[in-house]
Tab-separated table of C-alpha atoms in Angstrom:
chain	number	residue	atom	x	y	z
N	1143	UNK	CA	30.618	87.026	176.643
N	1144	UNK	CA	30.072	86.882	180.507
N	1145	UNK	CA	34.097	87.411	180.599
N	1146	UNK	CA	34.317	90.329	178.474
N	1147	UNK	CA	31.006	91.709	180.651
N	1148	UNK	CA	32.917	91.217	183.360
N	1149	UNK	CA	36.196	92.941	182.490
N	1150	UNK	CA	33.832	96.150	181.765
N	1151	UNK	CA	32.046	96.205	184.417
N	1152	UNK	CA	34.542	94.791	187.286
N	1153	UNK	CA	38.472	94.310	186.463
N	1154	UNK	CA	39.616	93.041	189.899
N	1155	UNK	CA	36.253	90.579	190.114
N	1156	UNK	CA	37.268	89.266	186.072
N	1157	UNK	CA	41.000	88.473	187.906
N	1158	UNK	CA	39.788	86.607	190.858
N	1159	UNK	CA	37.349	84.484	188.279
N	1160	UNK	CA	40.249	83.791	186.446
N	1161	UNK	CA	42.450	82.728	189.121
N	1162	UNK	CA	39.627	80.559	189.935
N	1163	UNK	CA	39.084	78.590	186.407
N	1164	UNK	CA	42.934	78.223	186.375
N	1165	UNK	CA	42.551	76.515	190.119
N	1166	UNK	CA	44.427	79.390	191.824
N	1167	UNK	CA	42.919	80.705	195.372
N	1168	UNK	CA	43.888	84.257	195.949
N	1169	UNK	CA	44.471	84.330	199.992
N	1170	UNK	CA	42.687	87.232	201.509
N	1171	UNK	CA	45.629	89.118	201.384
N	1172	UNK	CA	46.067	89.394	197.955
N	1173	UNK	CA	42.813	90.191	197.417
N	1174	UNK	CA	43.234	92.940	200.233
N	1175	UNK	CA	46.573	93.949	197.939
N	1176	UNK	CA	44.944	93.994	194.804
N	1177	UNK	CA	41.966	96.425	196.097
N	1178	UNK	CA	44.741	98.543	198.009
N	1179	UNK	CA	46.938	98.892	194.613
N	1180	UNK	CA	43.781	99.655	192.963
N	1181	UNK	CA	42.666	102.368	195.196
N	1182	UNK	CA	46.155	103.971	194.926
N	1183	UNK	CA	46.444	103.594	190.600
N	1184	UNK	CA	42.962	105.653	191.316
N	1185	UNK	CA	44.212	108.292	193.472
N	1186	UNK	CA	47.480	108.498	191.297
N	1187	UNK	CA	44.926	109.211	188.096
N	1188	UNK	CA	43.154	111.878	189.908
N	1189	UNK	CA	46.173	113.515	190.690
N	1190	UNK	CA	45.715	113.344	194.227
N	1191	UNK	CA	49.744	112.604	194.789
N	1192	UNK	CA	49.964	112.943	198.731
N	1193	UNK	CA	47.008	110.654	199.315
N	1194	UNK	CA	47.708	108.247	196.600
N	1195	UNK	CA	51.550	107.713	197.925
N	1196	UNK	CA	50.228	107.314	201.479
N	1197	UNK	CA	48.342	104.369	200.176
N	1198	UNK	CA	50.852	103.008	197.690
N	1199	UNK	CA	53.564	102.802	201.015
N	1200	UNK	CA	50.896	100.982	202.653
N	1201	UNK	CA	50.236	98.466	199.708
N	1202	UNK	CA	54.484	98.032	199.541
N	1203	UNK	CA	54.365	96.593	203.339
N	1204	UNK	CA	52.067	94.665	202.469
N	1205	UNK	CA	53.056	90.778	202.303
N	1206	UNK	CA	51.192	89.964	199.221
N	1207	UNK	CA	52.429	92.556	197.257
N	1208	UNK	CA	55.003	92.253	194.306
N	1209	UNK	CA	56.881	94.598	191.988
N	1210	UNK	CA	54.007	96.241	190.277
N	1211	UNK	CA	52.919	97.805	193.354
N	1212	UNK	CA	56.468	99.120	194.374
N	1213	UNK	CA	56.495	100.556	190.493
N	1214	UNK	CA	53.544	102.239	190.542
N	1215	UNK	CA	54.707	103.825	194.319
N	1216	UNK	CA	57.831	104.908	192.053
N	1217	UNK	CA	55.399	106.556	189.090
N	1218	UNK	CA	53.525	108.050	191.923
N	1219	UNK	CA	56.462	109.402	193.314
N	1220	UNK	CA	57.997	110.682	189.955
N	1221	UNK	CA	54.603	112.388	189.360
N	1222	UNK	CA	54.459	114.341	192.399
N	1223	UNK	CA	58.083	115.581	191.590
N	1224	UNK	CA	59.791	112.933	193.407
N	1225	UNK	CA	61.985	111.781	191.004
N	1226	UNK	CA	64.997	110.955	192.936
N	1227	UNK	CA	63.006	108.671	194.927
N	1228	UNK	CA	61.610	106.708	192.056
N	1229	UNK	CA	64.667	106.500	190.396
N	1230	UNK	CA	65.774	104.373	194.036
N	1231	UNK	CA	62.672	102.097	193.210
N	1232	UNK	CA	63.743	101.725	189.330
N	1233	UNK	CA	67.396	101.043	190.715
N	1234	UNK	CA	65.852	98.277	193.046
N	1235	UNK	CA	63.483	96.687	190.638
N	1236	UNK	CA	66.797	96.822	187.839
N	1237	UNK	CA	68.820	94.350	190.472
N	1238	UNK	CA	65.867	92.067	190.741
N	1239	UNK	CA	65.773	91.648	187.276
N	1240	UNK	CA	69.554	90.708	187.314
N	1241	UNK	CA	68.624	88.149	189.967
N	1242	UNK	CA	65.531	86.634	188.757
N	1243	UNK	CA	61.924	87.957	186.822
N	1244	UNK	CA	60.270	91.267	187.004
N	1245	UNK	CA	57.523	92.119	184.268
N	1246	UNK	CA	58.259	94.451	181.818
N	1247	UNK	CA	54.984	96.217	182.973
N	1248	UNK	CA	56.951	97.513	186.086
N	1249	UNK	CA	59.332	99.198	183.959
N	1250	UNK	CA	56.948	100.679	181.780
N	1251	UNK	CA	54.860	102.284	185.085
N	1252	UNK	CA	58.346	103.400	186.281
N	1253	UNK	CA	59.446	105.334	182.920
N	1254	UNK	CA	56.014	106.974	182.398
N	1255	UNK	CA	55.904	108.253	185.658
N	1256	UNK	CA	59.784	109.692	185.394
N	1257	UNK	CA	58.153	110.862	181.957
N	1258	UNK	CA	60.366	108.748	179.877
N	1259	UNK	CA	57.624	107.400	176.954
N	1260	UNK	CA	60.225	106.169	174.644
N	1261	UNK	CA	61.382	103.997	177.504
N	1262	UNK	CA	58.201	103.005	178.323
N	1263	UNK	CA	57.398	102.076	174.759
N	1264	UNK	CA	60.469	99.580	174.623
N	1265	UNK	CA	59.423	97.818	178.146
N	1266	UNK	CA	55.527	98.094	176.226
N	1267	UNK	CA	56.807	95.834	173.485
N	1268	UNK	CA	59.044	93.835	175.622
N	1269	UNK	CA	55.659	92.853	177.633
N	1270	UNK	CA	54.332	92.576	173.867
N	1271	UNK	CA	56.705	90.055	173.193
N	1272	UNK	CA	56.222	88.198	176.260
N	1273	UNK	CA	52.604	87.958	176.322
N	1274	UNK	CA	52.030	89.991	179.163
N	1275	UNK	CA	48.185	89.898	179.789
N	1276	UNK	CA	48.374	93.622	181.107
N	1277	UNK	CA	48.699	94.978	177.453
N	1278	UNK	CA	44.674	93.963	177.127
N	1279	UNK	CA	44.435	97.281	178.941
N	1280	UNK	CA	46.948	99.360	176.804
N	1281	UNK	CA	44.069	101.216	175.191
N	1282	UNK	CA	41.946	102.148	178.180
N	1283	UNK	CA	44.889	102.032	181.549
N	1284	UNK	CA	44.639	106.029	181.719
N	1285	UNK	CA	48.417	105.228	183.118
N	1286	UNK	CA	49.198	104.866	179.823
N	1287	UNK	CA	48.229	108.088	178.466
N	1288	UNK	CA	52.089	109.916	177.660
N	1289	UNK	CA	52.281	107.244	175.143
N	1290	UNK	CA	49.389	108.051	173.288
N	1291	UNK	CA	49.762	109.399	169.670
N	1292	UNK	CA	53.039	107.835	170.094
N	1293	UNK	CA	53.709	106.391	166.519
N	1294	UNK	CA	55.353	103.273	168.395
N	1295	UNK	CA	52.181	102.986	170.758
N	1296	UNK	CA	49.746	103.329	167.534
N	1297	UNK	CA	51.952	100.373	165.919
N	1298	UNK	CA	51.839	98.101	169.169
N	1299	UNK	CA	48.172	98.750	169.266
N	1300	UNK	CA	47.524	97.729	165.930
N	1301	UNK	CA	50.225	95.196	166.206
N	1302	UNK	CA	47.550	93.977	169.015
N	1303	UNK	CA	44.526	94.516	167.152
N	1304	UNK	CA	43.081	96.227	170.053
């Protein structure tokens, strides 16, 4: 109960509490990267572009950052007509999956913001499939909204049960 509280009332605090049961200390710095991400997924929803890339390109030089910060800096991008840009960050994140792991999440950010749902929706599932914990926010992530009334998106999120 206290978790679920605590996912409604504070996302970021509910991660840190979980790192913590699981015997993981963020460093100040992540923390500091988490809020800065946060701020600019915020910014990004309002529509406030300018200000929300500004932040995003601080996040990115950050040292705790990782890949879902540079794709949502790309879906920023593509959203404030940008395109060519993000497309750079989608081309970067593609060779890092050739070399190692990036989450399917980052992919998904990266096609919604170039406006590419049907995209998104495979990388959605593909994060479905590997148990992403992100999905828990499928429903409510207002990043996710071009997928909504998707048929594929209705199907993953009764697939969920969300």
């Amino acid at each position: 109960v206290e978790a679920v509280l605590c996912l409604q009332i504070e996302p970021a605090y509910s991660l840190l509490l979980s790192w913590m049961f699981l015997g993981h200390r963020p460093t100040l710095r992540r923390v500091l990267a988490i809020g800065v991400l946060l701020l600019g997924i915020t910014l990004a929803v309002e529509g406030e572009f300018a200000e929300a890339e500004r932040v995003l390109r601080e996040a990115v030089a950050m040292p705790e950052t990782g890949t879902y910060t540079r794709a949502t800096l790309a879906y920023c991008l593509a959203r404030s007509g940008q395109a060519a840009e993000a497309r750079l960050i989608l081309r970067t994140l593609e060779a890092q999956l050739a070399a190692g792991y990036v989450s399917p999440v980052a992919f998904a950010t990266v096609h919604l913001g170039l406006g590419d749902v049907e995209r998104a929706l495979d990388w959605a599932e593909a994060a479905y499939t590997q148990r992403r914990g992100w999905l828990c926010y499928l429903r409510v992530n207002p990043l996710m909204d071009p997928m909504r009334g998707n048929a594929r998106f209705d199907a993953l999120v009764a697939k969920m049960r969300l």
